[in-house]
PDB file of C-alpha atoms in Angstrom:
ATOM      1  CA  MET A   1      -5.394 -20.282  -0.638  1.00  0.00           C
ATOM      2  CA  MET A   2      -2.084 -18.645  -1.179  1.00  0.00           C
ATOM      3  CA  GLN A   3       0.238 -18.724   1.768  1.00  0.00           C
ATOM      4  CA  ARG A   4       1.118 -15.788   4.011  1.00  0.00           C
ATOM      5  CA  ILE A   5       4.151 -13.757   3.499  1.00  0.00           C
ATOM      6  CA  GLN A   6       6.626 -13.736   6.377  1.00  0.00           C
ATOM      7  CA  ILE A   7       8.530 -10.456   6.517  1.00  0.00           C
ATOM      8  CA  LYS A   8      12.222 -11.380   7.223  1.00  0.00           C
ATOM      9  CA  ASP A   9      13.459 -10.731  10.703  1.00  0.00           C
ATOM     10  CA  THR A  10      10.010  -9.846  12.011  1.00  0.00           C
ATOM     11  CA  GLU A  11       6.972 -11.482  13.568  1.00  0.00           C
ATOM     12  CA  LEU A  12       4.664 -10.160  10.824  1.00  0.00           C
ATOM     13  CA  SER A  13       2.847 -12.735   8.560  1.00  0.00           C
ATOM     14  CA  LEU A  14       0.888 -11.005   5.832  1.00  0.00           C
ATOM     15  CA  CYS A  15      -1.838 -11.947   3.399  1.00  0.00           C
ATOM     16  CA  PRO A  16      -0.514 -11.403  -0.158  1.00  0.00           C
ATOM     17  CA  ILE A  17      -3.353  -8.909  -0.749  1.00  0.00           C
ATOM     18  CA  GLY A  18      -3.647  -5.949   1.609  1.00  0.00           C
ATOM     19  CA  PHE A  19      -6.980  -4.066   1.854  1.00  0.00           C
ATOM     20  CA  GLY A  20      -6.425  -0.425   0.876  1.00  0.00           C
ATOM     21  CA  THR A  21      -8.992   1.848   2.752  1.00  0.00           C
ATOM     22  CA  ALA A  22      -9.027   4.986   0.763  1.00  0.00           C
ATOM     23  CA  ASN A  23     -12.781   4.461   0.343  1.00  0.00           C
ATOM     24  CA  ALA A  24     -13.457   4.225   4.061  1.00  0.00           C
ATOM     25  CA  GLY A  25     -15.898   6.842   5.179  1.00  0.00           C
ATOM     26  CA  VAL A  26     -16.831   7.747   1.595  1.00  0.00           C
ATOM     27  CA  ALA A  27     -18.050   4.650  -0.343  1.00  0.00           C
ATOM     28  CA  TRP A  28     -18.805   2.860   2.908  1.00  0.00           C
ATOM     29  CA  ASP A  29     -19.083   3.894   6.615  1.00  0.00           C
ATOM     30  CA  HIS A  30     -20.593   2.621   9.910  1.00  0.00           C
ATOM     31  CA  GLU A  31     -22.310  -0.766   9.535  1.00  0.00           C
ATOM     32  CA  ASP A  32     -21.481  -0.937   5.866  1.00  0.00           C
ATOM     33  CA  ALA A  33     -17.761  -0.464   6.740  1.00  0.00           C
ATOM     34  CA  PHE A  34     -17.995  -3.268   9.295  1.00  0.00           C
ATOM     35  CA  LYS A  35     -19.431  -5.573   6.639  1.00  0.00           C
ATOM     36  CA  MET A  36     -16.695  -4.694   4.109  1.00  0.00           C
ATOM     37  CA  LEU A  37     -13.907  -5.144   6.602  1.00  0.00           C
ATOM     38  CA  ASP A  38     -15.313  -8.318   8.020  1.00  0.00           C
ATOM     39  CA  LEU A  39     -15.715  -9.723   4.590  1.00  0.00           C
ATOM     40  CA  TYR A  40     -12.127  -9.005   3.761  1.00  0.00           C
ATOM     41  CA  VAL A  41     -10.997 -10.918   6.777  1.00  0.00           C
ATOM     42  CA  SER A  42     -13.431 -13.744   6.073  1.00  0.00           C
ATOM     43  CA  LEU A  43     -11.804 -14.093   2.682  1.00  0.00           C
ATOM     44  CA  GLY A  44      -8.385 -14.636   4.201  1.00  0.00           C
ATOM     45  CA  GLY A  45      -7.120 -11.044   4.555  1.00  0.00           C
ATOM     46  CA  ASN A  46      -5.280  -9.658   7.498  1.00  0.00           C
ATOM     47  CA  VAL A  47      -3.552  -6.518   6.194  1.00  0.00           C
ATOM     48  CA  ILE A  48      -5.459  -3.204   6.765  1.00  0.00           C
ATOM     49  CA  ASP A  49      -3.669  -0.286   5.065  1.00  0.00           C
ATOM     50  CA  THR A  50      -4.692   3.351   5.799  1.00  0.00           C
ATOM     51  CA  ALA A  51      -3.024   6.722   6.241  1.00  0.00           C
ATOM     52  CA  ARG A  52      -3.566   9.911   8.298  1.00  0.00           C
ATOM     53  CA  ILE A  53      -4.276  11.870   5.042  1.00  0.00           C
ATOM     54  CA  TYR A  54      -6.834   9.374   3.597  1.00  0.00           C
ATOM     55  CA  ASN A  55     -10.043  11.037   2.465  1.00  0.00           C
ATOM     56  CA  ASP A  56      -8.979  14.494   3.806  1.00  0.00           C
ATOM     57  CA  TRP A  57      -9.678  15.521   0.131  1.00  0.00           C
ATOM     58  CA  VAL A  58     -13.369  15.140   0.828  1.00  0.00           C
ATOM     59  CA  GLU A  59     -14.665  17.974   2.954  1.00  0.00           C
ATOM     60  CA  GLY A  60     -16.324  17.450   6.332  1.00  0.00           C
ATOM     61  CA  GLU A  61     -13.923  15.347   8.308  1.00  0.00           C
ATOM     62  CA  ILE A  62     -10.163  14.995   8.943  1.00  0.00           C
ATOM     63  CA  GLY A  63      -8.645  11.413   9.216  1.00  0.00           C
ATOM     64  CA  ARG A  64     -11.916   9.878   8.114  1.00  0.00           C
ATOM     65  CA  SER A  65     -10.305   6.556   6.924  1.00  0.00           C
ATOM     66  CA  GLU A  66      -8.584   5.899  10.326  1.00  0.00           C
ATOM     67  CA  ARG A  67     -11.693   6.798  12.193  1.00  0.00           C
ATOM     68  CA  VAL A  68     -13.625   4.173  10.234  1.00  0.00           C
ATOM     69  CA  ILE A  69     -10.968   1.548  10.907  1.00  0.00           C
ATOM     70  CA  GLY A  70     -10.931   2.464  14.580  1.00  0.00           C
ATOM     71  CA  ASP A  71     -14.772   2.209  14.771  1.00  0.00           C
ATOM     72  CA  TRP A  72     -14.368  -1.273  13.336  1.00  0.00           C
ATOM     73  CA  ILE A  73     -11.611  -2.353  15.559  1.00  0.00           C
ATOM     74  CA  GLN A  74     -13.648  -1.314  18.513  1.00  0.00           C
ATOM     75  CA  TYR A  75     -16.733  -3.057  17.073  1.00  0.00           C
ATOM     76  CA  ARG A  76     -14.837  -6.386  16.535  1.00  0.00           C
ATOM     77  CA  GLY A  77     -13.046  -6.156  19.975  1.00  0.00           C
ATOM     78  CA  GLY A  78      -9.433  -6.231  18.982  1.00  0.00           C
ATOM     79  CA  HIS A  79      -6.824  -6.477  16.277  1.00  0.00           C
ATOM     80  CA  ASP A  80      -4.368  -9.054  17.289  1.00  0.00           C
ATOM     81  CA  ASP A  81      -5.148 -11.173  14.241  1.00  0.00           C
ATOM     82  CA  LEU A  82      -4.424  -8.252  11.942  1.00  0.00           C
ATOM     83  CA  VAL A  83      -1.634  -6.251  10.621  1.00  0.00           C
ATOM     84  CA  ILE A  84      -2.574  -2.594  10.946  1.00  0.00           C
ATOM     85  CA  ILE A  85      -0.612  -0.215   8.626  1.00  0.00           C
ATOM     86  CA  THR A  86      -0.854   3.542   8.547  1.00  0.00           C
ATOM     87  CA  LYS A  87       1.248   6.389   7.310  1.00  0.00           C
ATOM     88  CA  GLY A  88       2.173   9.935   8.398  1.00  0.00           C
ATOM     89  CA  GLY A  89       4.087  12.932   7.323  1.00  0.00           C
ATOM     90  CA  HIS A  90       2.038  13.606   4.100  1.00  0.00           C
ATOM     91  CA  PRO A  91       2.114  17.278   3.087  1.00  0.00           C
ATOM     92  CA  ALA A  92      -1.037  19.273   3.548  1.00  0.00           C
ATOM     93  CA  LEU A  93      -3.097  18.973   0.353  1.00  0.00           C
ATOM     94  CA  ASN A  94      -3.043  22.679  -0.173  1.00  0.00           C
ATOM     95  CA  THR A  95       0.753  22.940   0.328  1.00  0.00           C
ATOM     96  CA  MET A  96       2.167  19.954  -1.207  1.00  0.00           C
ATOM     97  CA  HIS A  97       5.511  21.474  -1.650  1.00  0.00           C
ATOM     98  CA  GLU A  98       5.968  21.856   2.120  1.00  0.00           C
ATOM     99  CA  SER A  99       7.470  18.866   3.785  1.00  0.00           C
ATOM    100  CA  ARG A 100       6.071  17.605   7.077  1.00  0.00           C
ATOM    101  CA  LEU A 101       8.626  14.995   8.027  1.00  0.00           C
ATOM    102  CA  SER A 102      10.044  16.774  11.058  1.00  0.00           C
ATOM    103  CA  LYS A 103       9.974  14.607  14.258  1.00  0.00           C
ATOM    104  CA  GLU A 104       7.288  17.068  15.634  1.00  0.00           C
ATOM    105  CA  ASN A 105       5.062  16.661  12.643  1.00  0.00           C
ATOM    106  CA  MET A 106       5.572  12.932  12.576  1.00  0.00           C
ATOM    107  CA  ARG A 107       4.702  12.671  16.272  1.00  0.00           C
ATOM    108  CA  ILE A 108       1.591  14.894  15.840  1.00  0.00           C
ATOM    109  CA  ASP A 109       0.369  12.487  13.071  1.00  0.00           C
ATOM    110  CA  LEU A 110       1.268   9.338  14.955  1.00  0.00           C
ATOM    111  CA  GLU A 111      -0.558  10.406  18.038  1.00  0.00           C
ATOM    112  CA  LYS A 112      -3.635  11.359  15.945  1.00  0.00           C
ATOM    113  CA  SER A 113      -3.480   7.987  14.198  1.00  0.00           C
ATOM    114  CA  LEU A 114      -3.258   6.050  17.476  1.00  0.00           C
ATOM    115  CA  LYS A 115      -6.209   7.918  18.883  1.00  0.00           C
ATOM    116  CA  ALA A 116      -8.363   7.571  15.641  1.00  0.00           C
ATOM    117  CA  LEU A 117      -7.476   3.836  15.346  1.00  0.00           C
ATOM    118  CA  ARG A 118      -8.144   3.264  19.062  1.00  0.00           C
ATOM    119  CA  ILE A 119      -5.007   1.164  19.438  1.00  0.00           C
ATOM    120  CA  ASP A 120      -1.737   1.561  21.518  1.00  0.00           C
ATOM    121  CA  CYS A 121       0.731   0.308  18.913  1.00  0.00           C
ATOM    122  CA  ILE A 122       0.787   0.377  15.098  1.00  0.00           C
ATOM    123  CA  ASP A 123       2.202  -2.739  13.354  1.00  0.00           C
ATOM    124  CA  ILE A 124       3.906  -0.870  10.521  1.00  0.00           C
ATOM    125  CA  TYR A 125       4.183   2.905  10.513  1.00  0.00           C
ATOM    126  CA  PHE A 126       5.247   4.498   7.196  1.00  0.00           C
ATOM    127  CA  TYR A 127       6.777   7.751   6.084  1.00  0.00           C
ATOM    128  CA  HIS A 128       4.250   8.775   3.427  1.00  0.00           C
ATOM    129  CA  ARG A 129       6.765  10.823   1.586  1.00  0.00           C
ATOM    130  CA  ASP A 130      10.419  11.660   1.754  1.00  0.00           C
ATOM    131  CA  ASP A 131      12.309  14.860   2.300  1.00  0.00           C
ATOM    132  CA  LEU A 132      15.587  14.984   0.550  1.00  0.00           C
ATOM    133  CA  ASN A 133      16.723  17.873   2.716  1.00  0.00           C
ATOM    134  CA  ARG A 134      16.582  15.784   5.779  1.00  0.00           C
ATOM    135  CA  PRO A 135      19.476  13.215   6.370  1.00  0.00           C
ATOM    136  CA  VAL A 136      18.240   9.654   6.578  1.00  0.00           C
ATOM    137  CA  SER A 137      19.910   9.316  10.024  1.00  0.00           C
ATOM    138  CA  GLU A 138      17.397  11.874  11.404  1.00  0.00           C
ATOM    139  CA  LEU A 139      14.389  10.157   9.781  1.00  0.00           C
ATOM    140  CA  ILE A 140      15.476   6.771  11.001  1.00  0.00           C
ATOM    141  CA  GLU A 141      16.072   7.892  14.555  1.00  0.00           C
ATOM    142  CA  THR A 142      12.659   9.398  14.713  1.00  0.00           C
ATOM    143  CA  MET A 143      11.080   6.010  13.834  1.00  0.00           C
ATOM    144  CA  GLU A 144      13.471   4.252  16.182  1.00  0.00           C
ATOM    145  CA  ASP A 145      12.279   6.488  19.049  1.00  0.00           C
ATOM    146  CA  PHE A 146       8.662   5.606  18.254  1.00  0.00           C
ATOM    147  CA  VAL A 147       9.659   1.879  18.396  1.00  0.00           C
ATOM    148  CA  ARG A 148      11.410   2.395  21.711  1.00  0.00           C
ATOM    149  CA  GLU A 149       8.350   4.177  23.086  1.00  0.00           C
ATOM    150  CA  GLY A 150       6.163   1.070  22.150  1.00  0.00           C
ATOM    151  CA  LYS A 151       3.988   3.151  19.819  1.00  0.00           C
ATOM    152  CA  ILE A 152       4.919   1.251  16.602  1.00  0.00           C
ATOM    153  CA  LYS A 153       6.382  -2.270  16.060  1.00  0.00           C
ATOM    154  CA  TYR A 154       8.075  -1.705  12.825  1.00  0.00           C
ATOM    155  CA  TYR A 155       8.390   1.067  10.243  1.00  0.00           C
ATOM    156  CA  GLY A 156       8.517   1.467   6.452  1.00  0.00           C
ATOM    157  CA  CYS A 157       8.646   4.066   3.642  1.00  0.00           C
ATOM    158  CA  SER A 158       6.343   5.085   0.847  1.00  0.00           C
ATOM    159  CA  ASN A 159       7.416   6.975  -2.235  1.00  0.00           C
ATOM    160  CA  TRP A 160      11.134   6.893  -1.496  1.00  0.00           C
ATOM    161  CA  THR A 161      13.749   6.395  -4.229  1.00  0.00           C
ATOM    162  CA  THR A 162      15.949   3.282  -4.237  1.00  0.00           C
ATOM    163  CA  ALA A 163      19.000   5.423  -3.535  1.00  0.00           C
ATOM    164  CA  ARG A 164      17.350   6.853  -0.356  1.00  0.00           C
ATOM    165  CA  MET A 165      16.315   3.445   0.838  1.00  0.00           C
ATOM    166  CA  LYS A 166      19.787   2.117   0.283  1.00  0.00           C
ATOM    167  CA  GLU A 167      21.237   5.031   2.231  1.00  0.00           C
ATOM    168  CA  ALA A 168      18.810   4.534   5.033  1.00  0.00           C
ATOM    169  CA  MET A 169      19.353   0.836   5.376  1.00  0.00           C
ATOM    170  CA  ALA A 170      23.160   1.348   5.302  1.00  0.00           C
ATOM    171  CA  TYR A 171      22.710   3.654   8.319  1.00  0.00           C
ATOM    172  CA  CYS A 172      20.458   1.077  10.008  1.00  0.00           C
ATOM    173  CA  LYS A 173      23.115  -1.606   9.539  1.00  0.00           C
ATOM    174  CA  GLU A 174      25.775   0.616  10.976  1.00  0.00           C
ATOM    175  CA  LYS A 175      23.602   1.263  14.071  1.00  0.00           C
ATOM    176  CA  GLY A 176      22.304  -2.345  14.429  1.00  0.00           C
ATOM    177  CA  TYR A 177      18.643  -1.406  13.618  1.00  0.00           C
ATOM    178  CA  ARG A 178      16.269  -3.662  11.660  1.00  0.00           C
ATOM    179  CA  GLY A 179      15.313  -0.691   9.556  1.00  0.00           C
ATOM    180  CA  PHE A 180      12.536  -0.470   7.009  1.00  0.00           C
ATOM    181  CA  VAL A 181      10.515  -3.677   6.793  1.00  0.00           C
ATOM    182  CA  ALA A 182       8.356  -2.577   3.770  1.00  0.00           C
ATOM    183  CA  ASN A 183       8.198  -0.094   0.973  1.00  0.00           C
ATOM    184  CA  GLN A 184       5.026   1.127  -0.742  1.00  0.00           C
ATOM    185  CA  ALA A 185       5.398   2.518  -4.283  1.00  0.00           C
ATOM    186  CA  LEU A 186       3.305   2.570  -7.501  1.00  0.00           C
ATOM    187  CA  TYR A 187       3.599  -0.667  -9.348  1.00  0.00           C
ATOM    188  CA  ASN A 188       1.316  -2.937 -11.418  1.00  0.00           C
ATOM    189  CA  ILE A 189       1.108  -4.809 -14.608  1.00  0.00           C
ATOM    190  CA  ALA A 190       0.943  -1.676 -16.700  1.00  0.00           C
ATOM    191  CA  SER A 191       3.087   0.757 -14.816  1.00  0.00           C
ATOM    192  CA  SER A 192       6.256   0.231 -16.767  1.00  0.00           C
ATOM    193  CA  GLN A 193       4.409   1.304 -19.948  1.00  0.00           C
ATOM    194  CA  MET A 194       2.365   4.231 -18.666  1.00  0.00           C
ATOM    195  CA  LYS A 195       2.849   7.972 -18.982  1.00  0.00           C
ATOM    196  CA  PRO A 196       4.376   9.853 -16.090  1.00  0.00           C
ATOM    197  CA  TYR A 197       1.865  10.014 -13.176  1.00  0.00           C
ATOM    198  CA  PRO A 198       0.424  13.498 -12.588  1.00  0.00           C
ATOM    199  CA  ASP A 199       1.562  13.542  -8.996  1.00  0.00           C
ATOM    200  CA  GLU A 200       5.364  13.742  -9.237  1.00  0.00           C
ATOM    201  CA  THR A 201       5.634  12.960  -5.510  1.00  0.00           C
ATOM    202  CA  MET A 202       4.574   9.411  -6.172  1.00  0.00           C
ATOM    203  CA  VAL A 203       7.474   7.076  -6.981  1.00  0.00           C
ATOM    204  CA  THR A 204       7.107   4.153  -9.339  1.00  0.00           C
ATOM    205  CA  MET A 205       8.940   0.887  -8.931  1.00  0.00           C
ATOM    206  CA  ASP A 206      11.493   0.463 -11.727  1.00  0.00           C
ATOM    207  CA  GLU A 207      13.950  -2.283 -12.467  1.00  0.00           C
ATOM    208  CA  GLU A 208      16.443  -0.823 -10.087  1.00  0.00           C
ATOM    209  CA  MET A 209      13.909  -0.810  -7.200  1.00  0.00           C
ATOM    210  CA  LEU A 210      12.694  -4.252  -7.998  1.00  0.00           C
ATOM    211  CA  LYS A 211      16.249  -5.634  -7.831  1.00  0.00           C
ATOM    212  CA  PHE A 212      16.730  -3.921  -4.547  1.00  0.00           C
ATOM    213  CA  HIS A 213      13.755  -5.669  -3.209  1.00  0.00           C
ATOM    214  CA  GLN A 214      15.065  -9.019  -4.378  1.00  0.00           C
ATOM    215  CA  GLU A 215      18.299  -8.388  -2.651  1.00  0.00           C
ATOM    216  CA  SER A 216      17.110  -6.889   0.625  1.00  0.00           C
ATOM    217  CA  ASN A 217      14.883  -7.819   3.496  1.00  0.00           C
ATOM    218  CA  ILE A 218      12.328  -5.134   2.617  1.00  0.00           C
ATOM    219  CA  LEU A 219       8.828  -6.341   1.449  1.00  0.00           C
ATOM    220  CA  ALA A 220       7.539  -4.702  -1.702  1.00  0.00           C
ATOM    221  CA  MET A 221       3.949  -3.425  -1.161  1.00  0.00           C
ATOM    222  CA  PRO A 222       2.653  -2.060  -4.584  1.00  0.00           C
ATOM    223  CA  TYR A 223      -0.204   0.391  -4.516  1.00  0.00           C
ATOM    224  CA  PHE A 224      -2.548   1.171  -7.498  1.00  0.00           C
ATOM    225  CA  SER A 225      -2.277  -2.610  -8.082  1.00  0.00           C
ATOM    226  CA  LEU A 226      -5.585  -2.607 -10.123  1.00  0.00           C
ATOM    227  CA  CYS A 227      -4.170   0.158 -12.445  1.00  0.00           C
ATOM    228  CA  SER A 228      -6.825   2.660 -11.109  1.00  0.00           C
ATOM    229  CA  GLY A 229      -9.500   0.541 -12.951  1.00  0.00           C
ATOM    230  CA  PHE A 230      -8.037   1.408 -16.320  1.00  0.00           C
ATOM    231  CA  PHE A 231      -8.412  -2.038 -17.946  1.00  0.00           C
ATOM    232  CA  THR A 232     -11.896  -2.757 -16.500  1.00  0.00           C
ATOM    233  CA  LYS A 233     -13.130   0.706 -17.658  1.00  0.00           C
ATOM    234  CA  LEU A 234     -11.589   0.165 -21.101  1.00  0.00           C
ATOM    235  CA  ALA A 235     -13.363  -3.262 -21.406  1.00  0.00           C
ATOM    236  CA  ALA A 236     -16.643  -1.632 -20.321  1.00  0.00           C
ATOM    237  CA  GLY A 237     -16.340   0.985 -23.155  1.00  0.00           C
ATOM    238  CA  VAL A 238     -15.608   3.858 -20.770  1.00  0.00           C
ATOM    239  CA  ASP A 239     -13.481   6.712 -22.214  1.00  0.00           C
ATOM    240  CA  VAL A 240     -10.040   6.240 -20.741  1.00  0.00           C
ATOM    241  CA  THR A 241      -7.995   8.431 -23.108  1.00  0.00           C
ATOM    242  CA  THR A 242      -7.070  10.825 -20.357  1.00  0.00           C
ATOM    243  CA  SER A 243      -5.607   8.072 -18.159  1.00  0.00           C
ATOM    244  CA  PRO A 244      -1.857   7.971 -17.733  1.00  0.00           C
ATOM    245  CA  TYR A 245      -2.162   4.258 -18.598  1.00  0.00           C
ATOM    246  CA  TYR A 246      -3.545   5.104 -21.990  1.00  0.00           C
ATOM    247  CA  THR A 247      -0.542   4.140 -24.214  1.00  0.00           C
ATOM    248  CA  GLU A 248      -0.196   2.069 -27.289  1.00  0.00           C
ATOM    249  CA  GLU A 249       1.643  -0.644 -25.277  1.00  0.00           C
ATOM    250  CA  ASN A 250      -1.138  -0.881 -22.666  1.00  0.00           C
ATOM    251  CA  ILE A 251      -3.851  -1.065 -25.319  1.00  0.00           C
ATOM    252  CA  LYS A 252      -2.082  -4.161 -26.730  1.00  0.00           C
ATOM    253  CA  LEU A 253      -1.717  -5.418 -23.182  1.00  0.00           C
ATOM    254  CA  ALA A 254      -5.499  -5.154 -22.693  1.00  0.00           C
ATOM    255  CA  GLU A 255      -5.966  -7.525 -25.569  1.00  0.00           C
ATOM    256  CA  HIS A 256      -3.662 -10.004 -24.098  1.00  0.00           C
ATOM    257  CA  LEU A 257      -5.354  -9.802 -20.715  1.00  0.00           C
ATOM    258  CA  GLN A 258      -8.654 -10.646 -22.266  1.00  0.00           C
ATOM    259  CA  VAL A 259      -7.125 -13.766 -23.786  1.00  0.00           C
ATOM    260  CA  LEU A 260      -5.900 -14.745 -20.242  1.00  0.00           C
ATOM    261  CA  THR A 261      -9.331 -14.358 -18.783  1.00  0.00           C
ATOM    262  CA  SER A 262     -10.558 -17.142 -21.028  1.00  0.00           C
ATOM    263  CA  LYS A 263      -7.483 -19.283 -20.491  1.00  0.00           C
ATOM    264  CA  TYR A 264      -7.769 -19.209 -16.646  1.00  0.00           C
ATOM    265  CA  LYS A 265     -11.510 -18.773 -16.440  1.00  0.00           C
ATOM    266  CA  ALA A 266     -10.857 -15.718 -14.302  1.00  0.00           C
ATOM    267  CA  SER A 267     -12.034 -12.252 -14.136  1.00  0.00           C
ATOM    268  CA  LEU A 268     -10.073  -9.275 -15.680  1.00  0.00           C
ATOM    269  CA  THR A 269      -9.434  -8.123 -12.094  1.00  0.00           C
ATOM    270  CA  GLN A 270      -7.950 -11.532 -11.099  1.00  0.00           C
ATOM    271  CA  ILE A 271      -5.745 -11.575 -14.081  1.00  0.00           C
ATOM    272  CA  ILE A 272      -4.418  -8.128 -13.198  1.00  0.00           C
ATOM    273  CA  MET A 273      -3.843  -9.099  -9.585  1.00  0.00           C
ATOM    274  CA  GLY A 274      -2.321 -12.502 -10.709  1.00  0.00           C
ATOM    275  CA  PHE A 275       0.624 -10.550 -12.087  1.00  0.00           C
ATOM    276  CA  PHE A 276       1.877 -10.016  -8.571  1.00  0.00           C
ATOM    277  CA  PHE A 277       1.773 -13.718  -7.778  1.00  0.00           C
ATOM    278  CA  VAL A 278       4.114 -14.864 -10.502  1.00  0.00           C
ATOM    279  CA  GLN A 279       6.979 -12.446  -9.544  1.00  0.00           C
ATOM    280  CA  ASP A 280      10.248 -14.023  -8.382  1.00  0.00           C
ATOM    281  CA  MET A 281       9.858 -12.430  -4.906  1.00  0.00           C
ATOM    282  CA  PRO A 282       6.963 -11.969  -2.489  1.00  0.00           C
ATOM    283  CA  MET A 283       4.755  -8.980  -2.828  1.00  0.00           C
ATOM    284  CA  CYS A 284       1.875  -7.772  -0.783  1.00  0.00           C
ATOM    285  CA  ALA A 285      -0.270  -5.880  -3.321  1.00  0.00           C
ATOM    286  CA  LEU A 286      -2.574  -3.302  -1.958  1.00  0.00           C
ATOM    287  CA  ALA A 287      -6.167  -3.126  -3.434  1.00  0.00           C
ATOM    288  CA  GLY A 288      -9.226  -1.202  -2.595  1.00  0.00           C
ATOM    289  CA  ALA A 289     -12.928  -1.738  -3.233  1.00  0.00           C
ATOM    290  CA  SER A 290     -16.052   0.426  -3.120  1.00  0.00           C
ATOM    291  CA  ARG A 291     -18.424  -2.554  -3.170  1.00  0.00           C
ATOM    292  CA  GLU A 292     -18.515  -6.051  -1.750  1.00  0.00           C
ATOM    293  CA  ASP A 293     -18.544  -7.741  -5.200  1.00  0.00           C
ATOM    294  CA  GLN A 294     -15.250  -5.969  -6.134  1.00  0.00           C
ATOM    295  CA  LEU A 295     -13.662  -7.087  -2.954  1.00  0.00           C
ATOM    296  CA  ILE A 296     -14.754 -10.657  -3.415  1.00  0.00           C
ATOM    297  CA  ASP A 297     -13.476 -10.625  -6.970  1.00  0.00           C
ATOM    298  CA  PHE A 298      -9.882  -9.543  -6.265  1.00  0.00           C
ATOM    299  CA  MET A 299      -9.688 -11.703  -3.175  1.00  0.00           C
ATOM    300  CA  GLU A 300     -10.580 -14.738  -5.236  1.00  0.00           C
ATOM    301  CA  THR A 301      -7.110 -14.317  -6.850  1.00  0.00           C
ATOM    302  CA  LEU A 302      -5.756 -16.065  -3.712  1.00  0.00           C
ATOM    303  CA  ASN A 303      -7.297 -19.344  -5.014  1.00  0.00           C
ATOM    304  CA  LYS A 304      -5.965 -19.090  -8.542  1.00  0.00           C
ATOM    305  CA  GLN A 305      -2.738 -20.351  -9.986  1.00  0.00           C
ATOM    306  CA  PHE A 306      -1.068 -18.719 -12.878  1.00  0.00           C
ATOM    307  CA  ASN A 307       1.937 -19.383 -15.164  1.00  0.00           C
ATOM    308  CA  SER A 308       4.538 -16.682 -15.084  1.00  0.00           C
ATOM    309  CA  LYS A 309       5.122 -17.085 -18.966  1.00  0.00           C
ATOM    310  CA  ASP A 310       1.762 -15.575 -19.533  1.00  0.00           C
ATOM    311  CA  PHE A 311       2.736 -12.359 -17.835  1.00  0.00           C
ATOM    312  CA  GLN A 312       6.110 -11.776 -19.545  1.00  0.00           C
TER     313      GLN A 312
END
C-alpha cells in the first residue's frame, strides 16, 4: 500500500488517491452512498473531495453532494479519520461570468457547507475559482478569518494561475501565514496533448505550475485524473471524436497504454492512475466512480509499482 502524503507544515496526512464525489446523490445516494464511501475508506482512502456547487446542474436539489457526504458522516458517527475537502465561491451556473468570491458570498457558501456536511470545521476549504479583480490580500484575509473562527483548518485554491498563487503566497509569507496548502487543477497523463478544455475557467497544470509545486509547500491535487474516461471509452469502441482529448498524440498514447497494461498486468485505469505515482513530487489525484467496481479498480493502483521510464 502506497504511503500517505504529509502536507508540509500541517497535520494533514492524505491518501494519494482522493475520492471525488461529483456522483454523490446522482449515481449513488442513501444506503448505496454509504456503501461506496465505506468501500473507499476500507481500501485505504481518507480524502473526501466535494464542493458546494456539485450536482447543482441536476435539477431537484441544491448542494446535493455535500448533503450525501453529511448523511454518511452522521451515519458513521464522525470524520476524525478523514480529510474533508469542499470548495466555495463558484459562480452560479447560469451566470458563470459573475464572480462570487466576495467575503459575503464565501461566508454564505461556507455556512451552507458546514450545515450540509454536519461538521463544525472543514479540513481544507478551497476557492473554487479566482477573481482577478480582487487583490490576493483580500482573498487570503477572508480565509484567515475563517481559520481564526475555527470553521476551517486550512485553505487552498482551485483553478488559479501560477502567477496568482505566487502572489498570494508572497503575501502570506509577508504576513506570517501558512497560506494555501493545496491546489486543484486539471492534470492527467493526456492533458498536455489535449485541445483547450471547453470551460475556460478551468486551469490546466502546465510546466510552470508543476515547477511551482516542486519548489513550494503546496500539494498538487489534480482533478480529471482519469481523463474523463477518454481512454477506457476509446478501448471499448465508443465514439470519442468530440472529446478534447481526441488528438493524434493521445491516440498514439492510447496504444502505449495498452502495452503497459500487459507489462504490469494492470487495468487501463490503473495505468492511467499510475502516471501520478511516478512523478518527482507527491500528488493526491482526485478520482470519481459511479460503481463499486470502478472504485475498486482505481484504488488497486495503490498496490502497484511502476517504472517512471514507461511514462515519459
